[in-house]
Coordinates of N, CA and C and ligand atoms in Angstrom, one line a residue:
M73 N 23.1 -5.0 -2.9 CA 22.3 -6.2 -2.9 C 21.3 -6.2 -4.1
S74 N 21.2 -7.2 -4.8 CA 20.2 -7.2 -6.0 C 18.8 -7.3 -5.4
L75 N 17.8 -6.9 -6.3 CA 16.4 -7.0 -5.9 C 16.1 -8.4 -5.5
R76 N 16.6 -9.3 -6.3 CA 16.3 -10.8 -6.0 C 16.8 -11.2 -4.6
D77 N 18.0 -10.8 -4.3 CA 18.6 -11.2 -3.0 C 17.8 -10.5 -1.9
A78 N 17.4 -9.3 -2.1 CA 16.6 -8.5 -1.1 C 15.2 -9.2 -0.9
A79 N 14.6 -9.6 -2.0 CA 13.3 -10.2 -1.9 C 13.4 -11.6 -1.2
A80 N 14.4 -12.3 -1.6 CA 14.6 -13.7 -1.1 C 14.9 -13.6 0.4
A81 N 15.6 -12.6 0.8 CA 16.0 -12.5 2.2 C 14.8 -12.1 3.1
V82 N 14.0 -11.1 2.7 CA 12.9 -10.7 3.5 C 11.8 -11.8 3.5
R83 N 11.7 -12.6 2.5 CA 10.7 -13.7 2.4 C 10.9 -14.6 3.7
E84 N 12.1 -14.7 4.1 CA 12.4 -15.6 5.3 C 11.6 -15.1 6.5
N85 N 11.4 -13.8 6.5 CA 10.7 -13.2 7.7 C 9.2 -13.2 7.6
A86 N 8.6 -13.7 6.5 CA 7.2 -13.7 6.4 C 6.5 -14.4 7.5
H87 N 5.4 -13.9 7.9 CA 4.5 -14.5 9.0 C 3.4 -15.2 8.3
A88 N 3.5 -16.5 8.0 CA 2.5 -17.2 7.2 C 2.2 -18.5 7.8
P89 N 1.8 -18.5 9.1 CA 1.5 -19.8 9.7 C 0.2 -20.4 9.2
Y90 N -0.7 -19.7 8.5 CA -2.0 -20.2 8.1 C -1.9 -20.8 6.7
S91 N -1.2 -20.1 5.8 CA -1.1 -20.6 4.4 C 0.2 -21.4 4.2
N92 N 1.2 -21.2 5.1 CA 2.5 -21.7 4.9 C 3.1 -21.3 3.6
F93 N 2.7 -20.2 3.1 CA 3.2 -19.7 1.8 C 3.9 -18.4 2.0
K94 N 5.2 -18.4 2.0 CA 5.9 -17.2 2.3 C 6.2 -16.5 1.0
V95 N 6.0 -15.2 1.0 CA 6.3 -14.3 -0.1 C 7.2 -13.2 0.3
G96 N 8.1 -12.8 -0.6 CA 9.0 -11.7 -0.4 C 8.9 -10.7 -1.6
A97 N 8.9 -9.5 -1.3 CA 8.9 -8.5 -2.4 C 9.9 -7.4 -2.1
A98 N 10.6 -7.0 -3.2 CA 11.5 -5.9 -3.1 C 11.2 -4.9 -4.2
I99 N 11.2 -3.6 -3.9 CA 10.9 -2.6 -4.9 C 12.0 -1.6 -4.9
R100 N 12.4 -1.1 -6.1 CA 13.3 0.0 -6.2 C 12.6 1.3 -6.4
S101 N 12.9 2.3 -5.7 CA 12.2 3.6 -5.9 C 13.0 4.5 -6.8
A102 N 12.4 5.7 -7.1 CA 13.0 6.7 -8.0 C 14.4 7.1 -7.4
S103 N 14.6 7.1 -6.1 CA 15.9 7.5 -5.6 C 17.0 6.4 -5.7
G104 N 16.5 5.2 -6.1 CA 17.4 4.1 -6.2 C 17.4 3.2 -4.9
R105 N 16.8 3.7 -3.9 CA 16.7 2.9 -2.7 C 15.9 1.7 -2.9
V106 N 16.1 0.6 -2.1 CA 15.4 -0.6 -2.2 C 14.5 -0.8 -0.9
Y107 N 13.3 -1.1 -1.1 CA 12.4 -1.3 0.1 C 11.8 -2.8 0.0
V108 N 11.7 -3.4 1.1 CA 11.3 -4.8 1.1 C 10.0 -5.0 1.9
G109 N 9.3 -6.1 1.6 CA 8.1 -6.5 2.4 C 7.9 -8.0 2.3
C110 N 7.2 -8.5 3.3 CA 6.8 -9.9 3.3 C 5.4 -10.0 3.7
N111 N 4.8 -11.1 3.4 CA 3.4 -11.3 3.8 C 3.3 -11.4 5.3
V112 N 2.3 -10.8 5.9 CA 2.0 -10.9 7.3 C 0.6 -11.3 7.6
E113 N 0.4 -12.6 7.9 CA -0.9 -13.1 8.0 C -1.4 -12.9 9.4
N114 N -2.7 -13.1 9.6 CA -3.4 -12.9 10.9 C -4.4 -14.0 11.1
V115 N -4.6 -14.3 12.4 CA -5.6 -15.4 12.7 C -7.0 -15.0 12.2
A116 N -7.3 -13.7 12.1 CA -8.5 -13.2 11.5 C -8.0 -13.0 10.0
Y117 N -8.3 -14.0 9.2 CA -7.6 -14.2 7.9 C -7.6 -12.9 7.0
P118 N -8.8 -12.2 6.9 CA -8.8 -11.0 6.0 C -7.8 -9.9 6.4
E119 N -7.4 -10.0 7.6 CA -6.5 -8.9 8.1 C -5.0 -9.1 7.6
G120 N -4.7 -10.2 7.0 CA -3.4 -10.4 6.5 C -3.0 -9.5 5.4
T121 N -1.7 -9.2 5.3 CA -1.3 -8.3 4.2 C -0.2 -9.0 3.3
C122 N -0.2 -8.6 2.1 CA 0.7 -9.2 1.1 C 2.1 -8.6 1.2
A123 N 3.1 -9.3 0.6 CA 4.4 -8.8 0.6 C 4.6 -7.5 -0.2
E124 N 3.9 -7.4 -1.3 CA 4.0 -6.2 -2.1 C 3.5 -5.0 -1.3
A125 N 2.4 -5.2 -0.6 CA 1.8 -4.1 0.2 C 2.8 -3.6 1.3
G126 N 3.5 -4.6 1.9 CA 4.5 -4.2 2.9 C 5.6 -3.4 2.3
A127 N 6.1 -3.8 1.1 CA 7.2 -3.1 0.5 C 6.8 -1.7 0.1
I128 N 5.6 -1.6 -0.4 CA 5.0 -0.3 -0.8 C 4.9 0.6 0.4
A129 N 4.3 0.1 1.5 CA 4.2 0.9 2.7 C 5.5 1.4 3.2
A130 N 6.5 0.5 3.2 CA 7.9 1.0 3.6 C 8.4 2.1 2.8
M131 N 8.2 2.0 1.5 CA 8.6 3.1 0.6 C 7.9 4.4 0.9
V132 N 6.6 4.3 1.1 CA 5.8 5.6 1.3 C 6.2 6.1 2.7
A133 N 6.4 5.2 3.7 CA 6.7 5.7 5.0 C 8.1 6.4 5.0
A134 N 8.9 6.1 4.0 CA 10.3 6.7 3.9 C 10.2 8.0 3.1
G135 N 9.0 8.3 2.6 CA 8.8 9.6 2.0 C 8.9 9.5 0.4
E136 N 8.8 8.3 -0.1 CA 8.9 8.2 -1.6 C 7.6 7.6 -2.1
T137 N 7.3 8.0 -3.3 CA 6.0 7.6 -3.9 C 6.1 7.1 -5.3
Q138 N 7.4 6.9 -5.8 CA 7.5 6.4 -7.2 C 8.4 5.1 -7.2
L139 N 7.8 4.0 -7.6 CA 8.6 2.8 -7.7 C 9.0 2.6 -9.2
T140 N 10.2 2.0 -9.4 CA 10.7 1.9 -10.7 C 11.0 0.4 -11.1
E141 N 11.0 -0.5 -10.2 CA 11.3 -1.9 -10.4 C 10.7 -2.7 -9.3
V142 N 10.2 -3.9 -9.6 CA 9.6 -4.7 -8.6 C 10.0 -6.2 -8.8
Y143 N 10.3 -6.9 -7.7 CA 10.6 -8.3 -7.7 C 9.9 -9.0 -6.6
V144 N 9.2 -10.1 -7.0 CA 8.4 -10.9 -6.1 C 8.8 -12.3 -6.2
I145 N 9.0 -12.9 -5.0 CA 9.5 -14.3 -5.0 C 8.7 -15.2 -4.0
A146 N 8.5 -16.4 -4.4 CA 7.8 -17.4 -3.5 C 8.2 -18.8 -3.9
D147 N 8.0 -19.7 -3.0 CA 8.3 -21.1 -3.2 C 7.1 -21.8 -3.9
S148 N 6.9 -21.3 -5.2 CA 5.7 -21.8 -5.9 C 6.2 -22.6 -7.2
P149 N 5.4 -23.4 -7.7 CA 5.8 -24.2 -8.9 C 6.1 -23.3 -10.1
S150 N 5.4 -22.2 -10.2 CA 5.7 -21.2 -11.3 C 5.8 -19.8 -10.7
P151 N 6.5 -18.9 -11.3 CA 6.6 -17.5 -10.8 C 5.3 -17.0 -10.2
V152 N 5.4 -16.5 -9.0 CA 4.2 -16.1 -8.3 C 3.6 -14.8 -8.8
P153 N 2.3 -14.9 -9.2 CA 1.6 -13.6 -9.7 C 1.0 -12.8 -8.5
P154 N 1.2 -11.5 -8.6 CA 0.6 -10.7 -7.5 C -0.9 -10.8 -7.6
C155 N -1.6 -10.7 -6.4 CA -3.0 -10.8 -6.4 C -3.6 -9.5 -7.0
G156 N -4.9 -9.5 -7.2 CA -5.5 -8.4 -7.9 C -5.3 -7.1 -7.1
G157 N -5.5 -7.1 -5.8 CA -5.3 -5.9 -5.0 C -3.9 -5.4 -5.1
C158 N -2.9 -6.3 -5.1 CA -1.5 -5.8 -5.2 C -1.3 -5.2 -6.6
R159 N -1.9 -5.7 -7.6 CA -1.7 -5.1 -8.9 C -2.2 -3.6 -8.9
Q160 N -3.3 -3.4 -8.3 CA -3.8 -2.0 -8.2 C -2.9 -1.2 -7.3
K161 N -2.3 -1.8 -6.2 CA -1.4 -1.0 -5.4 C -0.1 -0.7 -6.1
L162 N 0.4 -1.6 -6.9 CA 1.6 -1.3 -7.7 C 1.3 -0.2 -8.8
A163 N 0.1 -0.3 -9.4 CA -0.3 0.8 -10.4 C -0.3 2.1 -9.8
E164 N -0.6 2.2 -8.5 CA -0.7 3.5 -7.8 C 0.6 4.3 -7.8
F165 N 1.7 3.5 -7.7 CA 3.0 4.1 -7.5 C 4.0 3.8 -8.6
G166 N 3.6 3.1 -9.7 CA 4.5 2.8 -10.8 C 3.9 3.1 -12.1
A167 N 4.7 3.3 -13.1 CA 4.2 3.6 -14.5 C 3.9 2.2 -15.1
G168 N 3.1 2.3 -16.2 CA 2.7 1.0 -16.8 C 3.8 0.2 -17.3
A169 N 4.9 0.9 -17.7 CA 6.1 0.2 -18.3 C 7.0 -0.3 -17.2
T170 N 6.7 0.0 -15.9 CA 7.6 -0.5 -14.8 C 7.8 -2.0 -14.9
S171 N 9.0 -2.4 -14.8 CA 9.4 -3.8 -14.8 C 9.0 -4.5 -13.5
V172 N 8.3 -5.7 -13.7 CA 7.9 -6.5 -12.5 C 8.5 -7.9 -12.8
I173 N 9.4 -8.4 -12.0 CA 9.9 -9.8 -12.1 C 9.2 -10.7 -11.1
L174 N 8.6 -11.7 -11.6 CA 8.0 -12.7 -10.8 C 8.9 -13.9 -10.7
A175 N 9.1 -14.5 -9.5 CA 10.1 -15.5 -9.4 C 9.7 -16.7 -8.5
T176 N 10.4 -17.8 -8.7 CA 10.3 -18.9 -7.7 C 11.6 -19.0 -7.0
T177 N 11.6 -19.7 -5.8 CA 12.8 -19.8 -5.1 C 13.8 -20.8 -5.8
D178 N 13.2 -21.5 -6.8 CA 14.1 -22.5 -7.6 C 14.9 -21.7 -8.7
G179 N 14.6 -20.5 -8.9 CA 15.3 -19.7 -9.9 C 14.6 -19.3 -11.1
A180 N 13.3 -19.8 -11.3 CA 12.6 -19.4 -12.5 C 12.1 -18.0 -12.3
E181 N 12.1 -17.3 -13.4 CA 11.7 -15.9 -13.4 C 10.8 -15.6 -14.6
Q182 N 9.9 -14.7 -14.4 CA 9.0 -14.2 -15.5 C 9.0 -12.7 -15.4
A183 N 9.4 -12.1 -16.6 CA 9.4 -10.6 -16.6 C 8.1 -10.1 -17.2
T184 N 7.5 -9.1 -16.5 CA 6.3 -8.5 -17.0 C 6.3 -7.1 -16.6
T185 N 5.2 -6.4 -16.8 CA 5.1 -5.0 -16.4 C 3.8 -4.7 -15.7
I186 N 3.7 -3.6 -15.1 CA 2.5 -3.2 -14.3 C 1.3 -3.2 -15.3
A187 N 1.5 -2.6 -16.5 CA 0.4 -2.5 -17.5 C -0.1 -3.9 -17.9
Q188 N 0.9 -4.8 -18.1 CA 0.5 -6.2 -18.5 C -0.3 -6.9 -17.3
L189 N 0.1 -6.6 -16.1 CA -0.5 -7.2 -15.0 C -1.9 -6.7 -14.7
L190 N -2.1 -5.4 -15.1 CA -3.4 -4.7 -14.8 C -3.9 -4.0 -16.0
P191 N -4.3 -4.7 -17.1 CA -4.8 -4.0 -18.3 C -6.1 -3.3 -17.9
G192 N -6.3 -2.1 -18.5 CA -7.6 -1.3 -18.3 C -7.7 -0.8 -16.8
A193 N -6.5 -0.5 -16.2 CA -6.5 -0.1 -14.8 C -7.4 1.1 -14.6
F194 N -8.0 1.1 -13.4 CA -8.8 2.3 -13.0 C -7.8 3.3 -12.5
G195 N -7.9 4.5 -13.0 CA -7.0 5.6 -12.7 C -7.7 6.9 -12.4
S196 N -7.0 7.9 -12.0 CA -7.6 9.2 -11.5 C -8.3 9.9 -12.7
D197 N -7.9 9.5 -14.0 CA -8.5 10.1 -15.1 C -10.0 9.7 -15.2
H198 N -10.3 8.6 -14.6 CA -11.7 8.1 -14.7 C -12.6 8.9 -13.8
M199 N -12.0 9.8 -13.0 CA -12.8 10.6 -12.0 C -12.9 12.0 -12.5
E200 N -12.5 12.3 -13.7 CA -12.4 13.7 -14.1 C -13.7 14.5 -14.1
R201 N -14.8 13.8 -14.3 CA -16.1 14.6 -14.4 C -16.7 14.7 -13.0
S202 N -16.1 14.2 -12.0 CA -16.8 14.4 -10.7 C -16.1 15.4 -9.8
Ligands
THU510 N1 0.6 -13.4 -1.1 C1 1.5 -12.3 -1.2 O1 2.0 -11.9 -0.2 N2 1.7 -11.8 -2.4 C2 1.3 -12.3 -3.6 O2 1.7 -11.8 -4.7 C3 0.4 -13.5 -3.6 C4 -0.1 -13.9 -2.3 C5 0.4 -13.9 0.2 C6 -0.9 -13.6 0.8 C7 -1.1 -14.8 1.8 O3 -0.4 -14.5 3.0 C8 -0.4 -15.9 1.1 O4 0.4 -15.4 0.1 C9 -1.3 -16.9 0.5 O5 -2.3 -16.3 -0.3

């Protein structure tokens, strides 16, 4: 199954009764396996989690920590950009050059990278003197 198909399929399972905005994410890890996630909202709004966070959590729970490809899809007018927090989460497990495809359910796609999404990222090198 392609990353697009995996992301589109898991998007259907999103729990988004408050925003009515369903998001699906699929990531490929270093082993080649695909992990998926959808947004899971909560009546206590800040407790909701993004699709990307779910996919990353599934990968880490399976014992992997390196992602090599990302695909995010939503029913939005233009390819859906990951929120700031998810950009930092992607940077934790992917290289700057890692491909991130942002998509709409209509078929529009935008190709970008983790470095483009999070220029000047905070990293462990910034803690070297502590
Ligand atoms: N959302 C994601 O899951 N990923 C994104 O990249 C953008 C936003 C979710 C969070 C919330 O459940 C809904 O979309 C509206 O913000």
